[in-house]
PDB file of C-alpha atoms in Angstrom:
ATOM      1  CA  UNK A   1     -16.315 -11.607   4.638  1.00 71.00           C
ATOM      2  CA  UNK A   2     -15.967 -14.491   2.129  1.00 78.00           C
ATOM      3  CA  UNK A   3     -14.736 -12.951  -1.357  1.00 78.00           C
ATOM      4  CA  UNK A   4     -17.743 -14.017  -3.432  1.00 77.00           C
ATOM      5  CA  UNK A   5     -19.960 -11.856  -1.380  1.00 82.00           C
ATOM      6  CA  UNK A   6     -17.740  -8.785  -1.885  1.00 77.00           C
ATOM      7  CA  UNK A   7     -17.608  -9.557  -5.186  1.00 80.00           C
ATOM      8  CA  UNK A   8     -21.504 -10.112  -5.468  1.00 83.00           C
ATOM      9  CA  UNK A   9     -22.338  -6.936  -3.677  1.00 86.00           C
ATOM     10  CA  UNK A  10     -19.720  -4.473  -4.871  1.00 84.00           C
ATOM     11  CA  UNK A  11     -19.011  -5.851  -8.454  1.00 84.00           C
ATOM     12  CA  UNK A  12     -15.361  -4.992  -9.793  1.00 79.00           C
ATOM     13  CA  UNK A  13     -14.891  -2.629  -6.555  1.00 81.00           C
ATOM     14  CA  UNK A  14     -15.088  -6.491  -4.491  1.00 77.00           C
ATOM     15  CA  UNK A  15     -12.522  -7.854  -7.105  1.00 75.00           C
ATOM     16  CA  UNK A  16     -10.099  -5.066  -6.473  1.00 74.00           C
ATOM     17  CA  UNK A  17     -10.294  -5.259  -2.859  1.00 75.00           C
ATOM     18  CA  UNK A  18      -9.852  -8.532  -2.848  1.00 75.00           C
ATOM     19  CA  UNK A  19      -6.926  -9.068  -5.508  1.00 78.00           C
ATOM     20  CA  UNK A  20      -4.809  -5.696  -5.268  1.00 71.00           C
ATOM     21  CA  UNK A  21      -3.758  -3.410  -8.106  1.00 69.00           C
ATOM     22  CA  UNK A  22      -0.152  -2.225  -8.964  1.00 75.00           C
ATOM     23  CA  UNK A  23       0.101   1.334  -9.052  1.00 78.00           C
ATOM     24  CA  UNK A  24       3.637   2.778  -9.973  1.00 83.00           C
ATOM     25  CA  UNK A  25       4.095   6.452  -9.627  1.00 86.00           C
ATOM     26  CA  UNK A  26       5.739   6.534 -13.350  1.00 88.00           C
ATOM     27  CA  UNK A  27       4.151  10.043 -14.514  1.00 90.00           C
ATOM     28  CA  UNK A  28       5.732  11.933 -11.669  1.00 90.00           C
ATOM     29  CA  UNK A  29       9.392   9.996 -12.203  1.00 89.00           C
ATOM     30  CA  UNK A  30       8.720  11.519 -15.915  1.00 93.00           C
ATOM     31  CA  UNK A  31       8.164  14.850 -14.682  1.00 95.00           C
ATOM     32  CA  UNK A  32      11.025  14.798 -12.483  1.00 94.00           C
ATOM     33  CA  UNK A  33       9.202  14.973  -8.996  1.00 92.00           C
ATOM     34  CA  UNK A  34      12.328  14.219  -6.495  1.00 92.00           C
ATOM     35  CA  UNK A  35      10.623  11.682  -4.162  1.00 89.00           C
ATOM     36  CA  UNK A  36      12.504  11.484  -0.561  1.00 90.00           C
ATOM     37  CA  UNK A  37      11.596   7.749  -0.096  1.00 89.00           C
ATOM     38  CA  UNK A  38      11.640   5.640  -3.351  1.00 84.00           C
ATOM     39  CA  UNK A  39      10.590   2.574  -2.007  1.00 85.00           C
ATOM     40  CA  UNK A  40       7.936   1.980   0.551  1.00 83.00           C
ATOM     41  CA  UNK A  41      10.913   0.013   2.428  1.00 86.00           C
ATOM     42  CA  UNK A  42      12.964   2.717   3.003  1.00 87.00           C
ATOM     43  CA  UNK A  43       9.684   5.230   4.125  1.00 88.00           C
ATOM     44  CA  UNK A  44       8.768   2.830   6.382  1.00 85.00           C
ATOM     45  CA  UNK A  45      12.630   2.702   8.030  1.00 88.00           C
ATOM     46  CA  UNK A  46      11.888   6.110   8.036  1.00 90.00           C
ATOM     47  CA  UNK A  47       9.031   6.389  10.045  1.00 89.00           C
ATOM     48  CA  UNK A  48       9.664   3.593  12.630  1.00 84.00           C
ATOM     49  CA  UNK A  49      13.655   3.450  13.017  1.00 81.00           C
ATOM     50  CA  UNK A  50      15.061  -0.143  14.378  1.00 76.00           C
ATOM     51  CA  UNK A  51      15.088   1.545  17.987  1.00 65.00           C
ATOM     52  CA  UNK A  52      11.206   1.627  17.747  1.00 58.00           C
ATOM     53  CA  UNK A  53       9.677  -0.917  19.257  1.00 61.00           C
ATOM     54  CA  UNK A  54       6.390  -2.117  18.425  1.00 67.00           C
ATOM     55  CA  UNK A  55       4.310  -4.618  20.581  1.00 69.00           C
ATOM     56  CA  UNK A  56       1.068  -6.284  19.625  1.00 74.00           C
ATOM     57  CA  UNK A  57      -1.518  -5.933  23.201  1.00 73.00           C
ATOM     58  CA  UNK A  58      -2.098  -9.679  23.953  1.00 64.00           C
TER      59      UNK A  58
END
């Protein structure tokens, strides 16, 4: 769906769909929450080791 309609029909909802938003979990590092994975990286290595193979269906 071309961006201008999203934006059209869903107003700032269509702009932050389109463009992202940067969301840091800095109020629970302040309150000390111990987080297993700090970085999306390492959750991900965490999920699907290097032995896991994944294949797209052609």
């Amino acid at each position: 769906m071309p961006e201008f309609l999203l934006k059209l029909a869903l107003g700032e909802l269509g702009s932050l769909m389109t463009t992202g938003q940067r969301v840091t979990p800095r109020k629970a590092f302040e309150a000390g929450y111990p987080f297993h994975h700090v970085t999306l990286d390492s959750a991900l290595q965490a999920i699907f080791p290097e032995t896991t193979v994944i294949r797209r269906a052609a």
